[in-house]
Amino acid sequence: ILGFSTPPGRLSVMAFILNALTCALGLLYFIRRGKQCLDFTVTVHFFHLLGCWIYNSHFPSTLTWWLVHIVCTALMAAIGEYLCMRIELREIPLNSAPKSNV
């Protein structure tokens, strides 16, 4: 069903891409470290591969399946790392004066 030639196949591909984008936001909120984004992304996609393998009782062998997952892995890692690096590179406030409540 995963392919580019049929409307259900294109819908599935778009769902995988949207999932990669939402998971990149998950990396931002749960991981918060740019250096760890690739590790967590590959781990999530590896567990997905194992789940697909167990569910279908055979190893995924179609080229489109692998292309979609490689693109989604790269997209999730790159966007997640970009978002995390933006948070990491914010200025640190150096206001050391104590606050006084008057």
Short mmCIF file of N, CA and C in Angstrom, two decimals:
data_model
loop_
_atom_site.label_atom_id
_atom_site.label_comp_id
_atom_site.label_asym_id
_atom_site.label_seq_id
_atom_site.Cartn_x
_atom_site.Cartn_y
_atom_site.Cartn_z
N ILE A 1 0.83 -1.20 0.00
CA ILE A 1 0.00 0.00 0.00
C ILE A 1 0.87 1.26 0.00
N LEU A 2 2.12 1.13 0.45
CA LEU A 2 3.00 2.29 0.54
C LEU A 2 3.66 2.51 -0.81
N GLY A 3 3.23 3.53 -1.53
CA GLY A 3 3.79 3.82 -2.84
C GLY A 3 3.38 5.20 -3.30
N PHE A 4 3.89 5.58 -4.45
CA PHE A 4 3.64 6.92 -4.96
C PHE A 4 2.62 6.93 -6.10
N SER A 5 2.24 5.76 -6.60
CA SER A 5 1.40 5.71 -7.80
C SER A 5 -0.10 5.74 -7.51
N THR A 6 -0.51 5.37 -6.30
CA THR A 6 -1.94 5.34 -5.99
C THR A 6 -2.26 6.38 -4.93
N PRO A 7 -3.51 6.88 -4.92
CA PRO A 7 -3.88 7.86 -3.88
C PRO A 7 -3.74 7.34 -2.44
N PRO A 8 -4.12 6.09 -2.13
CA PRO A 8 -3.88 5.62 -0.76
C PRO A 8 -2.39 5.54 -0.41
N GLY A 9 -1.57 5.21 -1.40
CA GLY A 9 -0.12 5.16 -1.17
C GLY A 9 0.45 6.53 -0.89
N ARG A 10 0.01 7.53 -1.67
CA ARG A 10 0.47 8.91 -1.43
C ARG A 10 -0.01 9.41 -0.08
N LEU A 11 -1.23 9.03 0.31
CA LEU A 11 -1.75 9.43 1.62
C LEU A 11 -0.92 8.82 2.74
N SER A 12 -0.51 7.57 2.56
CA SER A 12 0.34 6.93 3.57
C SER A 12 1.70 7.61 3.68
N VAL A 13 2.26 7.97 2.54
CA VAL A 13 3.56 8.66 2.54
C VAL A 13 3.43 10.00 3.25
N MET A 14 2.36 10.73 2.97
CA MET A 14 2.15 12.02 3.64
C MET A 14 1.95 11.83 5.14
N ALA A 15 1.29 10.75 5.53
CA ALA A 15 1.11 10.47 6.96
C ALA A 15 2.46 10.21 7.63
N PHE A 16 3.34 9.47 6.96
CA PHE A 16 4.67 9.22 7.52
C PHE A 16 5.46 10.52 7.64
N ILE A 17 5.35 11.40 6.66
CA ILE A 17 6.08 12.68 6.71
C ILE A 17 5.53 13.56 7.83
N LEU A 18 4.21 13.63 7.95
CA LEU A 18 3.62 14.41 9.06
C LEU A 18 3.99 13.82 10.41
N ASN A 19 4.09 12.50 10.49
CA ASN A 19 4.52 11.85 11.72
C ASN A 19 5.96 12.23 12.05
N ALA A 20 6.82 12.31 11.05
CA ALA A 20 8.21 12.71 11.29
C ALA A 20 8.28 14.14 11.81
N LEU A 21 7.41 15.02 11.29
CA LEU A 21 7.40 16.41 11.77
C LEU A 21 6.91 16.51 13.21
N THR A 22 5.86 15.76 13.54
CA THR A 22 5.37 15.81 14.92
C THR A 22 6.35 15.15 15.88
N CYS A 23 7.04 14.11 15.44
CA CYS A 23 8.05 13.49 16.30
C CYS A 23 9.25 14.42 16.51
N ALA A 24 9.54 15.27 15.53
CA ALA A 24 10.61 16.26 15.70
C ALA A 24 10.23 17.24 16.81
N LEU A 25 8.96 17.60 16.88
CA LEU A 25 8.50 18.43 18.00
C LEU A 25 8.61 17.67 19.32
N GLY A 26 8.34 16.37 19.28
CA GLY A 26 8.51 15.54 20.48
C GLY A 26 9.95 15.51 20.94
N LEU A 27 10.89 15.48 19.99
CA LEU A 27 12.30 15.56 20.36
C LEU A 27 12.61 16.87 21.06
N LEU A 28 11.99 17.94 20.60
CA LEU A 28 12.21 19.25 21.21
C LEU A 28 11.72 19.26 22.65
N TYR A 29 10.56 18.70 22.91
CA TYR A 29 9.98 18.79 24.25
C TYR A 29 10.48 17.72 25.21
N PHE A 30 10.88 16.56 24.71
CA PHE A 30 11.29 15.49 25.61
C PHE A 30 12.80 15.31 25.70
N ILE A 31 13.51 15.50 24.62
CA ILE A 31 14.96 15.25 24.60
C ILE A 31 15.73 16.53 24.92
N ARG A 32 15.43 17.61 24.21
CA ARG A 32 16.02 18.93 24.43
C ARG A 32 17.53 18.99 24.22
N ARG A 33 18.14 17.99 23.63
CA ARG A 33 19.58 18.00 23.37
C ARG A 33 19.80 17.71 21.89
N GLY A 34 20.47 18.62 21.20
CA GLY A 34 20.71 18.45 19.78
C GLY A 34 21.56 17.25 19.45
N LYS A 35 22.51 16.92 20.32
CA LYS A 35 23.41 15.81 20.06
C LYS A 35 22.70 14.45 20.19
N GLN A 36 21.61 14.39 20.91
CA GLN A 36 20.92 13.13 21.12
C GLN A 36 19.76 12.90 20.15
N CYS A 37 19.46 13.86 19.31
CA CYS A 37 18.31 13.74 18.41
C CYS A 37 18.48 12.59 17.42
N LEU A 38 19.65 12.46 16.83
CA LEU A 38 19.87 11.39 15.86
C LEU A 38 19.76 10.02 16.53
N ASP A 39 20.30 9.89 17.74
CA ASP A 39 20.23 8.61 18.45
C ASP A 39 18.78 8.20 18.71
N PHE A 40 17.98 9.12 19.23
CA PHE A 40 16.59 8.80 19.53
C PHE A 40 15.79 8.56 18.25
N THR A 41 16.08 9.30 17.19
CA THR A 41 15.38 9.11 15.93
C THR A 41 15.65 7.73 15.36
N VAL A 42 16.90 7.33 15.32
CA VAL A 42 17.25 6.01 14.79
C VAL A 42 16.67 4.91 15.68
N THR A 43 16.66 5.12 16.98
CA THR A 43 16.08 4.13 17.90
C THR A 43 14.58 3.96 17.65
N VAL A 44 13.86 5.06 17.50
CA VAL A 44 12.42 5.00 17.24
C VAL A 44 12.15 4.28 15.92
N HIS A 45 12.89 4.60 14.88
CA HIS A 45 12.67 3.96 13.59
C HIS A 45 13.12 2.49 13.60
N PHE A 46 14.12 2.16 14.40
CA PHE A 46 14.52 0.76 14.53
C PHE A 46 13.42 -0.05 15.20
N PHE A 47 12.81 0.50 16.26
CA PHE A 47 11.70 -0.21 16.91
C PHE A 47 10.50 -0.33 15.97
N HIS A 48 10.30 0.67 15.13
CA HIS A 48 9.23 0.59 14.13
C HIS A 48 9.52 -0.52 13.12
N LEU A 49 10.77 -0.64 12.71
CA LEU A 49 11.17 -1.72 11.81
C LEU A 49 10.90 -3.08 12.45
N LEU A 50 11.28 -3.24 13.71
CA LEU A 50 11.03 -4.50 14.41
C LEU A 50 9.53 -4.78 14.52
N GLY A 51 8.75 -3.75 14.83
CA GLY A 51 7.31 -3.92 14.92
C GLY A 51 6.69 -4.33 13.59
N CYS A 52 7.13 -3.72 12.51
CA CYS A 52 6.63 -4.09 11.18
C CYS A 52 7.04 -5.51 10.82
N TRP A 53 8.24 -5.88 11.19
CA TRP A 53 8.75 -7.22 10.90
C TRP A 53 7.93 -8.27 11.65
N ILE A 54 7.65 -8.02 12.91
CA ILE A 54 6.86 -8.97 13.71
C ILE A 54 5.41 -9.01 13.23
N TYR A 55 4.84 -7.85 12.95
CA TYR A 55 3.44 -7.77 12.55
C TYR A 55 3.18 -8.45 11.20
N ASN A 56 4.06 -8.23 10.22
CA ASN A 56 3.88 -8.79 8.88
C ASN A 56 4.50 -10.17 8.70
N SER A 57 5.24 -10.63 9.67
CA SER A 57 5.91 -11.94 9.64
C SER A 57 6.96 -12.06 8.54
N HIS A 58 7.42 -10.95 8.00
CA HIS A 58 8.54 -10.97 7.07
C HIS A 58 9.21 -9.59 7.07
N PHE A 59 10.48 -9.60 6.73
CA PHE A 59 11.28 -8.38 6.72
C PHE A 59 10.83 -7.48 5.58
N PRO A 60 10.67 -6.17 5.82
CA PRO A 60 10.26 -5.26 4.74
C PRO A 60 11.31 -5.25 3.62
N SER A 61 10.85 -5.48 2.41
CA SER A 61 11.80 -5.60 1.30
C SER A 61 11.50 -4.65 0.14
N THR A 62 10.45 -3.88 0.21
CA THR A 62 10.13 -2.99 -0.90
C THR A 62 10.99 -1.73 -0.84
N LEU A 63 11.35 -1.26 -2.00
CA LEU A 63 12.21 -0.08 -2.09
C LEU A 63 11.50 1.16 -1.58
N THR A 64 10.20 1.29 -1.88
CA THR A 64 9.48 2.48 -1.43
C THR A 64 9.39 2.54 0.09
N TRP A 65 9.24 1.39 0.75
CA TRP A 65 9.18 1.37 2.21
C TRP A 65 10.48 1.92 2.77
N TRP A 66 11.61 1.45 2.24
CA TRP A 66 12.91 1.90 2.73
C TRP A 66 13.16 3.37 2.40
N LEU A 67 12.79 3.81 1.21
CA LEU A 67 12.99 5.22 0.85
C LEU A 67 12.18 6.14 1.75
N VAL A 68 10.93 5.80 1.99
CA VAL A 68 10.08 6.63 2.85
C VAL A 68 10.65 6.69 4.26
N HIS A 69 11.11 5.58 4.78
CA HIS A 69 11.62 5.58 6.15
C HIS A 69 12.99 6.26 6.27
N ILE A 70 13.80 6.16 5.25
CA ILE A 70 15.08 6.88 5.28
C ILE A 70 14.84 8.38 5.23
N VAL A 71 13.93 8.81 4.36
CA VAL A 71 13.61 10.24 4.26
C VAL A 71 12.99 10.74 5.57
N CYS A 72 12.09 9.96 6.15
CA CYS A 72 11.46 10.37 7.41
C CYS A 72 12.46 10.40 8.56
N THR A 73 13.39 9.47 8.58
CA THR A 73 14.43 9.48 9.61
C THR A 73 15.30 10.72 9.48
N ALA A 74 15.72 11.03 8.26
CA ALA A 74 16.55 12.22 8.05
C ALA A 74 15.78 13.49 8.37
N LEU A 75 14.52 13.55 7.97
CA LEU A 75 13.70 14.73 8.24
C LEU A 75 13.49 14.93 9.73
N MET A 76 13.16 13.87 10.43
CA MET A 76 12.93 13.96 11.88
C MET A 76 14.20 14.37 12.62
N ALA A 77 15.32 13.77 12.25
CA ALA A 77 16.58 14.09 12.93
C ALA A 77 17.02 15.52 12.64
N ALA A 78 16.92 15.95 11.39
CA ALA A 78 17.38 17.29 11.03
C ALA A 78 16.51 18.37 11.66
N ILE A 79 15.21 18.23 11.58
CA ILE A 79 14.32 19.24 12.15
C ILE A 79 14.39 19.22 13.67
N GLY A 80 14.44 18.03 14.26
CA GLY A 80 14.56 17.94 15.72
C GLY A 80 15.85 18.56 16.22
N GLU A 81 16.95 18.30 15.52
CA GLU A 81 18.23 18.89 15.93
C GLU A 81 18.22 20.40 15.74
N TYR A 82 17.64 20.88 14.67
CA TYR A 82 17.54 22.32 14.45
C TYR A 82 16.74 22.99 15.56
N LEU A 83 15.61 22.42 15.91
CA LEU A 83 14.78 23.01 16.97
C LEU A 83 15.49 22.97 18.32
N CYS A 84 16.15 21.85 18.61
CA CYS A 84 16.86 21.74 19.89
C CYS A 84 18.05 22.71 19.96
N MET A 85 18.75 22.88 18.84
CA MET A 85 19.89 23.80 18.83
C MET A 85 19.43 25.24 19.02
N ARG A 86 18.25 25.59 18.49
CA ARG A 86 17.73 26.94 18.72
C ARG A 86 17.49 27.19 20.20
N ILE A 87 16.98 26.20 20.90
CA ILE A 87 16.74 26.33 22.34
C ILE A 87 18.07 26.37 23.10
N GLU A 88 19.02 25.53 22.69
CA GLU A 88 20.31 25.48 23.38
C GLU A 88 21.12 26.76 23.21
N LEU A 89 20.97 27.44 22.09
CA LEU A 89 21.79 28.61 21.81
C LEU A 89 21.15 29.93 22.24
N ARG A 90 20.11 29.86 23.01
CA ARG A 90 19.53 31.09 23.54
C ARG A 90 20.51 31.75 24.50
N GLU A 91 20.36 33.07 24.63
CA GLU A 91 21.22 33.79 25.56
C GLU A 91 20.88 33.39 27.00
N ILE A 92 21.91 33.30 27.79
CA ILE A 92 21.72 33.04 29.21
C ILE A 92 21.67 34.38 29.92
N PRO A 93 20.58 34.66 30.63
CA PRO A 93 20.51 35.94 31.33
C PRO A 93 21.52 35.99 32.47
N LEU A 94 22.26 37.07 32.52
CA LEU A 94 23.29 37.24 33.54
C LEU A 94 22.92 38.30 34.56
N ASN A 95 21.67 38.50 34.77
CA ASN A 95 21.19 39.46 35.75
C ASN A 95 21.37 38.85 37.14
N SER A 96 22.45 39.24 37.82
CA SER A 96 22.76 38.62 39.12
C SER A 96 22.28 39.47 40.30
N ALA A 97 21.68 40.61 40.01
CA ALA A 97 21.20 41.46 41.09
C ALA A 97 19.99 40.79 41.77
N PRO A 98 20.01 40.75 43.09
CA PRO A 98 18.88 40.14 43.78
C PRO A 98 17.61 40.98 43.60
N LYS A 99 16.50 40.29 43.49
CA LYS A 99 15.22 41.00 43.36
C LYS A 99 14.76 41.41 44.74
N SER A 100 14.30 42.63 44.84
CA SER A 100 13.78 43.09 46.13
C SER A 100 12.29 43.37 45.96
N ASN A 101 11.52 42.84 46.85
CA ASN A 101 10.09 43.07 46.84
C ASN A 101 9.77 44.23 47.78
N VAL A 102 9.45 45.32 47.18
CA VAL A 102 9.13 46.51 47.98
C VAL A 102 7.68 46.77 47.97
#
